[in-house]
mmCIF file of C-alpha atoms in Angstrom:
data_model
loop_
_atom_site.group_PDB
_atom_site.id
_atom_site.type_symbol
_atom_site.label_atom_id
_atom_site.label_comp_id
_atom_site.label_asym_id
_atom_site.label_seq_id
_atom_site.Cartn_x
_atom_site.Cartn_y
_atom_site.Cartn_z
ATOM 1 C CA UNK A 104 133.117 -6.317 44.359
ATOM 2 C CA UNK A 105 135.045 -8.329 46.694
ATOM 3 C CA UNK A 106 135.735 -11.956 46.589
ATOM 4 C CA UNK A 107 133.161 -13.723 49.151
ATOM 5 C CA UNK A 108 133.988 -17.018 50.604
ATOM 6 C CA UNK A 109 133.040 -20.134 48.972
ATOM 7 C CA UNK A 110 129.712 -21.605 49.082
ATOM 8 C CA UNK A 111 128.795 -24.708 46.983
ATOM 9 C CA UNK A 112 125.369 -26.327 46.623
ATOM 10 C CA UNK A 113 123.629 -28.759 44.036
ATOM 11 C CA UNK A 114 122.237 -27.013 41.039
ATOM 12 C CA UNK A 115 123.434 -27.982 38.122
ATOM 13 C CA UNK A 116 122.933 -31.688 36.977
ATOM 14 C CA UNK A 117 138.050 -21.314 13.522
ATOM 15 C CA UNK A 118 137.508 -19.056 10.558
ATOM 16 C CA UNK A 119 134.939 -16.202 10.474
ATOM 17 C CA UNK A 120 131.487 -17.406 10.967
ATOM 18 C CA UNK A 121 128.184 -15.366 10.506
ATOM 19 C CA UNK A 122 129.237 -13.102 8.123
ATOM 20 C CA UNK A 123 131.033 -12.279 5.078
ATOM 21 C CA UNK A 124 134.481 -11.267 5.947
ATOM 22 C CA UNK A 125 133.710 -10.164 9.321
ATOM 23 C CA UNK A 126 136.682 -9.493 11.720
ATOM 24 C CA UNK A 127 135.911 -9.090 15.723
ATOM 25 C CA UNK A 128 137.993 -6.243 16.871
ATOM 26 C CA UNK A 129 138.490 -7.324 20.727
ATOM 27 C CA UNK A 130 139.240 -3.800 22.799
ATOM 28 C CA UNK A 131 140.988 -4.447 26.111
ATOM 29 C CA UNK A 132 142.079 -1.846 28.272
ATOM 30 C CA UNK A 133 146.134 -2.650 28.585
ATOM 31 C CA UNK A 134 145.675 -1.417 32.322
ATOM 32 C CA UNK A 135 143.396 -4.847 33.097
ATOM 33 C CA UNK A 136 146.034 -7.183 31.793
ATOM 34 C CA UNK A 137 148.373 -8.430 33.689
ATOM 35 C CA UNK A 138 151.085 -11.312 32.744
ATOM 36 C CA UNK A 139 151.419 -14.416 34.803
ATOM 37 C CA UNK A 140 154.590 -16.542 35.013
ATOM 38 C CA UNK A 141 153.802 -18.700 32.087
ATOM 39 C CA UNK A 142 153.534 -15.280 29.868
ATOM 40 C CA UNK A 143 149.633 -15.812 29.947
ATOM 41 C CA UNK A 144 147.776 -12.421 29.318
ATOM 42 C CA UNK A 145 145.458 -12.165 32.544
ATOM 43 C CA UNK A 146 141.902 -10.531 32.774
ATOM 44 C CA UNK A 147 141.396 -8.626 35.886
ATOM 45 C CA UNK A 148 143.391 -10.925 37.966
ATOM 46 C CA UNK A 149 140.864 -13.506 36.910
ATOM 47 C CA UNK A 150 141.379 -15.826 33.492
ATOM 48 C CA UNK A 151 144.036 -16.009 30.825
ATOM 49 C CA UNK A 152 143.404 -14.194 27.467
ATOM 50 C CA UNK A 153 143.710 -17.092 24.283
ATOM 51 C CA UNK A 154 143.434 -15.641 20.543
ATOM 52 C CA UNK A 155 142.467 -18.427 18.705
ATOM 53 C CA UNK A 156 143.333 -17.111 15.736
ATOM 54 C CA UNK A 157 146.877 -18.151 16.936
ATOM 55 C CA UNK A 158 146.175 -20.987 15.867
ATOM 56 C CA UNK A 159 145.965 -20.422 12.151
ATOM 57 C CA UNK A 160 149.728 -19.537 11.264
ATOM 58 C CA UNK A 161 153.198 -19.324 12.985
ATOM 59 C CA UNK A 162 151.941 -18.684 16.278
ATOM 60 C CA UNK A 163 150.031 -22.487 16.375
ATOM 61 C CA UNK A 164 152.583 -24.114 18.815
ATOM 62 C CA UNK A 165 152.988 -20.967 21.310
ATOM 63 C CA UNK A 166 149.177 -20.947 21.177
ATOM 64 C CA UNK A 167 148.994 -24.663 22.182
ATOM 65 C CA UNK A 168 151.448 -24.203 24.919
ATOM 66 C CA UNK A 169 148.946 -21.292 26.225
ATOM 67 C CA UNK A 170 145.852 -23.395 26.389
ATOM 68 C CA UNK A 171 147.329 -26.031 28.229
ATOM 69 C CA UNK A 172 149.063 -23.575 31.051
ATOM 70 C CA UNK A 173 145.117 -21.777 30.641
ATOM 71 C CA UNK A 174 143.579 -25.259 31.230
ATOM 72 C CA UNK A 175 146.044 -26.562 33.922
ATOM 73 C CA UNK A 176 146.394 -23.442 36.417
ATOM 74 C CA UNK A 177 143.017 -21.505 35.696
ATOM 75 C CA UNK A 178 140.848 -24.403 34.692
ATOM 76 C CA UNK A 179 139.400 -21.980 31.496
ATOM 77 C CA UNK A 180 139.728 -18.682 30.164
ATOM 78 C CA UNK A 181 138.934 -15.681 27.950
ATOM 79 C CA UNK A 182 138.706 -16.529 24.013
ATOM 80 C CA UNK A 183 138.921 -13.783 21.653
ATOM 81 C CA UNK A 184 138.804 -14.424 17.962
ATOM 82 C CA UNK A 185 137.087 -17.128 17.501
ATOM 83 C CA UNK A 186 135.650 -16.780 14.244
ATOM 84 C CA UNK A 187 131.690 -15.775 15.569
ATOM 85 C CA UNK A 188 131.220 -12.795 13.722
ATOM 86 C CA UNK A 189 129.914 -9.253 15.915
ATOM 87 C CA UNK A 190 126.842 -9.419 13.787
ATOM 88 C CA UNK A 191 125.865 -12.969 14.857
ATOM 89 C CA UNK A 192 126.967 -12.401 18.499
ATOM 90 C CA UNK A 193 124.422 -9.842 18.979
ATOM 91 C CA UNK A 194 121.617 -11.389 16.454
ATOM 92 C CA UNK A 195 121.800 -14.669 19.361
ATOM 93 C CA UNK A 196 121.871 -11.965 22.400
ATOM 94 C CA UNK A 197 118.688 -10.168 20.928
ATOM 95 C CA UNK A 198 116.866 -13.069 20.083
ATOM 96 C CA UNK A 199 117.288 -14.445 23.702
ATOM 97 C CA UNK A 200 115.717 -11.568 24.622
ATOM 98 C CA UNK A 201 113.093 -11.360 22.195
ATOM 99 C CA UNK A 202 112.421 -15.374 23.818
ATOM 100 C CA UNK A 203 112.387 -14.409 27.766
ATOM 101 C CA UNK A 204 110.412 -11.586 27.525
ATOM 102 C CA UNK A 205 107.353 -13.536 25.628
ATOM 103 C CA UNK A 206 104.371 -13.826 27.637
ATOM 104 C CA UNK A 207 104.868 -16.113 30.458
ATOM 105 C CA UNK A 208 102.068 -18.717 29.129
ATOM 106 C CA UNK A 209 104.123 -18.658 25.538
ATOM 107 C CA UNK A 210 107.409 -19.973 26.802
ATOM 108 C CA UNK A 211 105.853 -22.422 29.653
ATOM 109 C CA UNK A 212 104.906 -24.620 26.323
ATOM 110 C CA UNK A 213 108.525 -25.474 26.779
ATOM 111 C CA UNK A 214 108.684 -26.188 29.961
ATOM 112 C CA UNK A 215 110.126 -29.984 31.193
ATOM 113 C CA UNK A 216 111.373 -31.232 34.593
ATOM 114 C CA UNK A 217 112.787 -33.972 32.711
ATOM 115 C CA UNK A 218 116.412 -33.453 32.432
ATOM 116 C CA UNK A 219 116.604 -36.037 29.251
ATOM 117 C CA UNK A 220 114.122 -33.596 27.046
ATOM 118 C CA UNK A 221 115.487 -33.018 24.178
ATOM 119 C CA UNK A 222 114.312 -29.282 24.751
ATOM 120 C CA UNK A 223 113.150 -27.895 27.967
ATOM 121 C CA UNK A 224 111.957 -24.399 29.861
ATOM 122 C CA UNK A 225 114.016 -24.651 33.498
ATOM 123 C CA UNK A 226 112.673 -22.412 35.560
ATOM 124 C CA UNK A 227 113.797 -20.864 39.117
ATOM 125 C CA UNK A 228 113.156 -22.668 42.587
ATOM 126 C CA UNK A 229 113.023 -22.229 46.297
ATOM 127 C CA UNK A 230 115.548 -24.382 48.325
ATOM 128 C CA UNK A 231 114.018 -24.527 51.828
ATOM 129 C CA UNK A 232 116.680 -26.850 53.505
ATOM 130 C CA UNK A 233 119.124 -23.809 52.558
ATOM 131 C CA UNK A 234 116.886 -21.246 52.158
ATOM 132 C CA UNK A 235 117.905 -19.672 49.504
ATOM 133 C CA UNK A 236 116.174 -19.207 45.714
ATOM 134 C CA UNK A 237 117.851 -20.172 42.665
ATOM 135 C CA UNK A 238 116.575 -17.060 40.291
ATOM 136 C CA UNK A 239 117.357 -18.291 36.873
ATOM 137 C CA UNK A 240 115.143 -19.375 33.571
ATOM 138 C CA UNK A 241 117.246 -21.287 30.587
ATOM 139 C CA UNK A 242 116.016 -22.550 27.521
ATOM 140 C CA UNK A 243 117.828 -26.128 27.654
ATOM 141 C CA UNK A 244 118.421 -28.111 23.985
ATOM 142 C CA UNK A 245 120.402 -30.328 21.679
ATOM 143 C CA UNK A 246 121.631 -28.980 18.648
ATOM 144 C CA UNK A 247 124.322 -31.050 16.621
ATOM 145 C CA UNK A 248 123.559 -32.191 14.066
ATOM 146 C CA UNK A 249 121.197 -29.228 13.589
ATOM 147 C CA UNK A 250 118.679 -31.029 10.952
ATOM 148 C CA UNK A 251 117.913 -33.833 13.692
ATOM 149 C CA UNK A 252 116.570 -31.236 16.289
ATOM 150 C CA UNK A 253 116.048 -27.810 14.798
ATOM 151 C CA UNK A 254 111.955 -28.282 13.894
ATOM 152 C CA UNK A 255 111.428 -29.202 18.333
ATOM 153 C CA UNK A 256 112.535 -25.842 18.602
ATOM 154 C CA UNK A 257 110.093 -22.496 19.400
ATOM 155 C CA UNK A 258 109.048 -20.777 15.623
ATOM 156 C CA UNK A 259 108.218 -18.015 18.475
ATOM 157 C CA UNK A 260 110.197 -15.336 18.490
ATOM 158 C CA UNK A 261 110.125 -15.086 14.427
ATOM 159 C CA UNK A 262 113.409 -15.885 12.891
ATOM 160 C CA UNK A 263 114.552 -17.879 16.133
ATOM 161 C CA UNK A 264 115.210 -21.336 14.590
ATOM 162 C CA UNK A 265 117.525 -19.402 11.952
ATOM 163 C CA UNK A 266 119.430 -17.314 14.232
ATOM 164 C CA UNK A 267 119.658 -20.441 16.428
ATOM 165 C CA UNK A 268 120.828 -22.669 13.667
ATOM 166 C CA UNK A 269 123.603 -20.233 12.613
ATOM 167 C CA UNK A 270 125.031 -19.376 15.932
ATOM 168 C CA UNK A 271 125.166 -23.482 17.047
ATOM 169 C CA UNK A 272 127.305 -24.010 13.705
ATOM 170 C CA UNK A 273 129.698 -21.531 14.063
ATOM 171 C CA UNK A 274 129.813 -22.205 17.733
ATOM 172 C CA UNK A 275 130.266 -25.437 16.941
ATOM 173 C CA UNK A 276 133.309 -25.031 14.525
ATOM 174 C CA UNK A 277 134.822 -23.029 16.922
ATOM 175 C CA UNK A 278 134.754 -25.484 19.262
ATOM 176 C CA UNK A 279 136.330 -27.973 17.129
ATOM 177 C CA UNK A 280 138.998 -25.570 16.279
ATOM 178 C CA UNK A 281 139.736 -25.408 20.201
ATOM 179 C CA UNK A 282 139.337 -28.709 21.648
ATOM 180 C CA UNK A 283 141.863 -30.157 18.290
ATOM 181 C CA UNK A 284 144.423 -27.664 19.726
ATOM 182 C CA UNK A 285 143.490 -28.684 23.313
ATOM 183 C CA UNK A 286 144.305 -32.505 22.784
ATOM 184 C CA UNK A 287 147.038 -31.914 21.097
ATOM 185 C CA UNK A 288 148.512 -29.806 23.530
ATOM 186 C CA UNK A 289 147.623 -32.615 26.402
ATOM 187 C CA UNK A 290 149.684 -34.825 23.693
ATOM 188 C CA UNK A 291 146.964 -37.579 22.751
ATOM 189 C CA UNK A 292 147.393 -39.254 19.877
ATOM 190 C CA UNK A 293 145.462 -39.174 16.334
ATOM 191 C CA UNK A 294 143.556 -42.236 17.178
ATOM 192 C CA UNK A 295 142.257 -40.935 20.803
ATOM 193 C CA UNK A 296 141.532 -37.247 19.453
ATOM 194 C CA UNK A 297 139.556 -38.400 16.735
ATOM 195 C CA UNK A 298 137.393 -41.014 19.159
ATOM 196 C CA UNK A 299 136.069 -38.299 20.675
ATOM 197 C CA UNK A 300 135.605 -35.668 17.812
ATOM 198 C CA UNK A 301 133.407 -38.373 15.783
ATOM 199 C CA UNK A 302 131.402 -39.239 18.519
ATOM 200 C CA UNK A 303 130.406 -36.002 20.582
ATOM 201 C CA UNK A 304 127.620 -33.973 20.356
ATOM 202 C CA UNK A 305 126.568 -30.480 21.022
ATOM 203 C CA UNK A 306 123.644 -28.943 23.791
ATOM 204 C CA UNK A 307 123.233 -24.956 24.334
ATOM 205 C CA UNK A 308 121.195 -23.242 26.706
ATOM 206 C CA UNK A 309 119.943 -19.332 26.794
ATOM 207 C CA UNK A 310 119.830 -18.437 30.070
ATOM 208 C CA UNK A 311 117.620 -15.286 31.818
ATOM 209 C CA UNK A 312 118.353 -14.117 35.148
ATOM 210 C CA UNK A 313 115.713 -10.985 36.310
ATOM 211 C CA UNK A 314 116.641 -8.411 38.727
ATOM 212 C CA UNK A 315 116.114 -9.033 42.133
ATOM 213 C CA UNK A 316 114.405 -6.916 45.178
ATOM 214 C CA UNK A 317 117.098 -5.423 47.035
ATOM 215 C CA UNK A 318 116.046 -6.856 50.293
ATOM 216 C CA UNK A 319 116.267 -10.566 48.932
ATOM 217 C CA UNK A 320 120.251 -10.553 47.337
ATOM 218 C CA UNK A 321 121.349 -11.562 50.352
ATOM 219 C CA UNK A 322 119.153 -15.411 49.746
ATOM 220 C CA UNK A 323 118.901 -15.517 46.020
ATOM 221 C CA UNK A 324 121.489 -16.744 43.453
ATOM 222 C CA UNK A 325 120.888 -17.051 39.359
ATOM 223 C CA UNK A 326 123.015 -20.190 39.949
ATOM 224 C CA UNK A 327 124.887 -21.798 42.935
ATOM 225 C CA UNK A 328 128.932 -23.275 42.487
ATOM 226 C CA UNK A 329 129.055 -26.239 40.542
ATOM 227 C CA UNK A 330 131.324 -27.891 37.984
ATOM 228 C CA UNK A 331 129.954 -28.217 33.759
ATOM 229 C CA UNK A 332 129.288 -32.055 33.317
ATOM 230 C CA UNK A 333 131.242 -31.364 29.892
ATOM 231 C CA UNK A 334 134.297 -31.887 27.752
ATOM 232 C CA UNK A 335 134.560 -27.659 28.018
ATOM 233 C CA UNK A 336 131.623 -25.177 27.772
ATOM 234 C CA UNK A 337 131.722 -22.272 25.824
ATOM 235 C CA UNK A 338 129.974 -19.382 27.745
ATOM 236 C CA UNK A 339 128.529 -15.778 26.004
ATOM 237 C CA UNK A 340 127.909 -13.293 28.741
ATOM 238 C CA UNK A 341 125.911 -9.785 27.919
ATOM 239 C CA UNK A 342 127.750 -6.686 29.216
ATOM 240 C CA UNK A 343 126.328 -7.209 32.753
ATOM 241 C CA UNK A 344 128.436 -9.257 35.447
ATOM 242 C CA UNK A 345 127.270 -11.739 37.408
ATOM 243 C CA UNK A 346 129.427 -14.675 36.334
ATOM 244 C CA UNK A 347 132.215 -15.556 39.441
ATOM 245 C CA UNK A 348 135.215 -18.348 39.528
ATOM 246 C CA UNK A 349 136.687 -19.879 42.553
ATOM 247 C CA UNK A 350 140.166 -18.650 42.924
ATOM 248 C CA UNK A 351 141.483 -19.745 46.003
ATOM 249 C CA UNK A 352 139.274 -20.319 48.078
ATOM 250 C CA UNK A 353 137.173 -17.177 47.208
ATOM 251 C CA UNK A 354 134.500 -16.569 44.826
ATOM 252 C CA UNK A 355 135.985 -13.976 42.558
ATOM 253 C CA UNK A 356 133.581 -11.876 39.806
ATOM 254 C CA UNK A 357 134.741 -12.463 35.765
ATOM 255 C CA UNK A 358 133.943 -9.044 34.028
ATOM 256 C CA UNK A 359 132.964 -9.094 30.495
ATOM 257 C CA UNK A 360 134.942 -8.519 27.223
ATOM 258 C CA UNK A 361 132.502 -7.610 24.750
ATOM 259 C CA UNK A 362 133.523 -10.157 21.720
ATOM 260 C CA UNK A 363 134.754 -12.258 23.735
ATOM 261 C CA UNK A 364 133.896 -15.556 25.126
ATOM 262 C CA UNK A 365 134.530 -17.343 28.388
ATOM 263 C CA UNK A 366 135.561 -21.298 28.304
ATOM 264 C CA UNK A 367 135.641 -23.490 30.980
ATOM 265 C CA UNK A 368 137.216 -27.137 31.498
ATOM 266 C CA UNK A 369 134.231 -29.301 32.033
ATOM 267 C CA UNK A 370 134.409 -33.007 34.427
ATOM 268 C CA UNK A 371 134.781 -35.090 31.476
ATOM 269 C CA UNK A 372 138.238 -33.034 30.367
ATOM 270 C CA UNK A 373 139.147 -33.475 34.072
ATOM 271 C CA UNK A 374 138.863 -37.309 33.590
ATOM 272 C CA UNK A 375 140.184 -37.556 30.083
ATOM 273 C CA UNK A 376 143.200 -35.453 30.943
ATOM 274 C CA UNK A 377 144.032 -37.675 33.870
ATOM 275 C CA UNK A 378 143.284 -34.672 36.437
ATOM 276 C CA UNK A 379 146.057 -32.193 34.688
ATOM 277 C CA UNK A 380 143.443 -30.065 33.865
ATOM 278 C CA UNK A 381 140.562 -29.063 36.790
ATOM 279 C CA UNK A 382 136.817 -28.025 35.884
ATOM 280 C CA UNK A 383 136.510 -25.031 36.209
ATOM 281 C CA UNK A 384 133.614 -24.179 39.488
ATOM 282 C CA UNK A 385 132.085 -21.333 38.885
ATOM 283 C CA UNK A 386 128.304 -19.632 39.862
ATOM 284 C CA UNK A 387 126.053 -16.691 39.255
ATOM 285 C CA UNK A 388 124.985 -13.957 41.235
ATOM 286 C CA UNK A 389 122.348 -11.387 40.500
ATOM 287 C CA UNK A 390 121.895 -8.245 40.605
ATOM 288 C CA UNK A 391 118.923 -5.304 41.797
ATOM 289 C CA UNK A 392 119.227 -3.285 38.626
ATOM 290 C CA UNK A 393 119.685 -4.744 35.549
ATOM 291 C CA UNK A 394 118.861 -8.415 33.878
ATOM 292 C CA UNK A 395 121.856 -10.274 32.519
ATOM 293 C CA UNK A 396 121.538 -13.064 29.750
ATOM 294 C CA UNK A 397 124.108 -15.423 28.528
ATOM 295 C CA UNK A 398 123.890 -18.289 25.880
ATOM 296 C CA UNK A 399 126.014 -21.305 26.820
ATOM 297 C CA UNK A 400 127.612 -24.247 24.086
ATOM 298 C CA UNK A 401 128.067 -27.650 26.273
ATOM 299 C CA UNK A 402 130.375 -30.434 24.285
ATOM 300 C CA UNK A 403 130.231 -33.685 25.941
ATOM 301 C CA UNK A 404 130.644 -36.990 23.807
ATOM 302 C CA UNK A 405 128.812 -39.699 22.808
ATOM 303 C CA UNK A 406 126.838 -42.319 25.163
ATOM 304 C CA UNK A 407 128.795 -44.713 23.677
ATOM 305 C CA UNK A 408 132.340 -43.170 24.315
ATOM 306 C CA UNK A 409 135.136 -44.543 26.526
ATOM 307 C CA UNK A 410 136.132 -41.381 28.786
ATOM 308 C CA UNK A 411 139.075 -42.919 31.030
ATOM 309 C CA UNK A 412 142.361 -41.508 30.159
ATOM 310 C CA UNK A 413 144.260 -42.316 26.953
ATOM 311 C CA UNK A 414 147.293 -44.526 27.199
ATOM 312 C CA UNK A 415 149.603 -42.242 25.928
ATOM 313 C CA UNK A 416 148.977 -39.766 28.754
ATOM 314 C CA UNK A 417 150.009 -42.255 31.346
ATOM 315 C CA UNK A 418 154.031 -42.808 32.583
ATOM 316 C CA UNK A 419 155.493 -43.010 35.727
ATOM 317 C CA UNK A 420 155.043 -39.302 36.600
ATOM 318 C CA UNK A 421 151.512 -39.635 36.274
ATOM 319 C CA UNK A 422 149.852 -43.188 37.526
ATOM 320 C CA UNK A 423 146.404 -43.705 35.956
ATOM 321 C CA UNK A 424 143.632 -42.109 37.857
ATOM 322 C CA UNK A 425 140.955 -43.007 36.274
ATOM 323 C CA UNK A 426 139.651 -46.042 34.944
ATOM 324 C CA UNK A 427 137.695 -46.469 31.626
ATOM 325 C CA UNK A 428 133.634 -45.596 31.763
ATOM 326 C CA UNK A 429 131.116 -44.541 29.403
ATOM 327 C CA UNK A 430 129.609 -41.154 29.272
ATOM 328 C CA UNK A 431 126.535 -42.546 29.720
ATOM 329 C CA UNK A 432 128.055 -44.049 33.039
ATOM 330 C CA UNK A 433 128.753 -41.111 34.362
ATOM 331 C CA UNK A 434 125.534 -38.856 33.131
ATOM 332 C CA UNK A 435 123.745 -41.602 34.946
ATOM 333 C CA UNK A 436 126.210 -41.570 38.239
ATOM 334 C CA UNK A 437 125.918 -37.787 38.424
ATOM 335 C CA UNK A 438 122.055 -37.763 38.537
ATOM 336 C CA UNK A 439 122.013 -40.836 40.700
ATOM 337 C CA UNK A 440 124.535 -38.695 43.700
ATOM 338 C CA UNK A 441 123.291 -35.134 42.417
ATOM 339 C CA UNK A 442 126.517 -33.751 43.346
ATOM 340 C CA UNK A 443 127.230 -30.452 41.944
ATOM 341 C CA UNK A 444 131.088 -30.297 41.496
ATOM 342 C CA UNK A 445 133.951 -32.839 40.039
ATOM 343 C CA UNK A 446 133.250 -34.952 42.929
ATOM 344 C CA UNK A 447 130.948 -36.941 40.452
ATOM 345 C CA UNK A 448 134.442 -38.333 38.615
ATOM 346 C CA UNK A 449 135.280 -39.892 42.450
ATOM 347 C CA UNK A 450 133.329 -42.938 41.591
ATOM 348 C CA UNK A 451 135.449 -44.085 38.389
ATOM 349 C CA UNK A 452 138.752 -43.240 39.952
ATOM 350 C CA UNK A 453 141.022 -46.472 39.964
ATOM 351 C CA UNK A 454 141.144 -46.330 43.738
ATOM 352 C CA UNK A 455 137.149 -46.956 43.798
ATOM 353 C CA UNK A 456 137.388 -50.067 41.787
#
């Protein structure tokens, strides 16, 4: 597919997990890879490659150094080896689709327009000032820790709470593997990393987008460009594409990597970074033949937490940007504006005050 211009609209307000000595054995065609000037491994001209399992031996500091060129120029990328077994991968995959393809009635017991929910059914909408139709359904909830929330969610599909439960922990230790390696990298001290590791929490959403008549692809999206509202999002695509990154100025498609997941800087990283690393904006398109799924892990930090930029990350070279706010600030500010992009950060920049 070629890349299509840009179009952006308002949307969107580790060790081996899952099984006993289970390896992930992460096939990529050679001939997609390319290497960039950093010595990144990049997919299809699209996102650097990161084995997190670089992490776990000699390779550490060469696999910091990686992340932060991955979260500085590309604003996310392609993790392989991330410790979520193959088993557990596909027992999450099947069980979203054992959830979106209950009777309509069954999963509209979920349904919420309230954004705060602590679970929710989103559903698909018309936009008549654009006219266009947003063609997506996501099961929306907070999952860490997993006792506090885990009996608000569905017993329908059987054996969803358990599959659910598994995959949030080992997507959450993953995620702690990565972002520890990600501060580091960005050179925050102890004291700053571990503020934000005690005090964040976890939300995941399975998200359903249905094929679409042939005649209508030209009006309908499964989701329209927008920025995460995160520290980074970890993202689980099916083996059907749909998922595309703005790359200069051009909406460019991501292709799967079966095994593989696809991360993305988030606003709040943007902010706590002091804008060396850019969230990542990104949409989905659909598609006339075939349904695509994907189950998405949001970290964002407490209510509570101070999100401005640490000290240590300020000198000369880069002047502070940011001032100090709350999450809870700026959850509030982007619902308030109901901007769709990093543009939400504008009103806590020091220049604002």
């Amino acid at each position: 597919m070629a890349p299509t211009k840009a179009v952006v609209a308002d949307d969107h307000l580790a060790l081996p997990a899952g099984g006993k000595n289970t390896l992930l054995t992460n096939t990529i065609p050679i001939s997609n890879v390319q290497t960039d000037i950093y010595g990144l491994e990049i997919w299809e001209g699209t996102l650097p490659i990161i084995d997190l399992g670089g992490l776990h031996g000699p390779r550490r500091s060469d696999t910091i150094k990686q992340l932060g060129h991955a979260c500085q120029h590309y604003g996310g990328f392609m993790l392989k080896n991330h410790g979520i077994s193959e088993r557990l991968l596909n027992d999450i995959m099947s069980k979203a689709r054992e959830f979106f393809h209950l009777p309509e009635e069954e999963r509209m017991k979920l349904y919420s327009p309230d954004p705060t929910s602590l679970i929710r059914l989103a559903t698909g909408f018309k936009d008549d000032n654009q006219n266009v139709f947003v063609s997506r359904e996501s099961l929306k909830f907070h999952c860490h820790p997993i006792e506090n929330y885990v009996n608000l969610w569905p017993t329908n599909p059987p054996s969803y709470r358990e599959v659910v439960s598994e995959y949030c922990v080992a997507a959450k230790r993953a995620e702690i593997t990565l972002l520890e390696a990600v501060f580091e990298g960005l050179g925050m001290e102890r004291k700053s990393i571990d503020q934000i590791l005690d005090n964040h929490g976890q939300y995941a959403s399975l998200n359903y987008y249905p094929t679409c008549e042939k005649s209508n692809l030209g009006l309908t999206f499964g989701l329209r460009g927008h920025t995460d509202p995160t520290i980074l999002t970890m993202l689980q695509p099916d083996e059907v594409p749909g998922l595309e990154i703005l790359q200069n100025g051009d909406w460019v498609p991501v292709k799967p990597i079966p095994n593989t997941l696809i991360v993305h800087v988030g606003d709040v990283l943007q902010g706590l970074s002091n804008c060396r690393y850019k969230s990542l904006l990104h949409r989905v398109i659909v598609n006339s033949e075939k349904e695509r799924l994907s189950i998405a892990s949001y970290c964002y930090p407490s209510n509570d937490t101070q999100m401005g930029p640490p000290k240590e990350l300020i000198d000369d070279d880069h002047p502070l940007i940011y001032k100090d706010y709350t999450y809870e600030e700026f959850y509030t500010t982007m619902w308030k504006q109901r901007l769709p992009d990093a543009t939400r950060l504008d009103a806590f920049k020091v220049s604002a005050a």
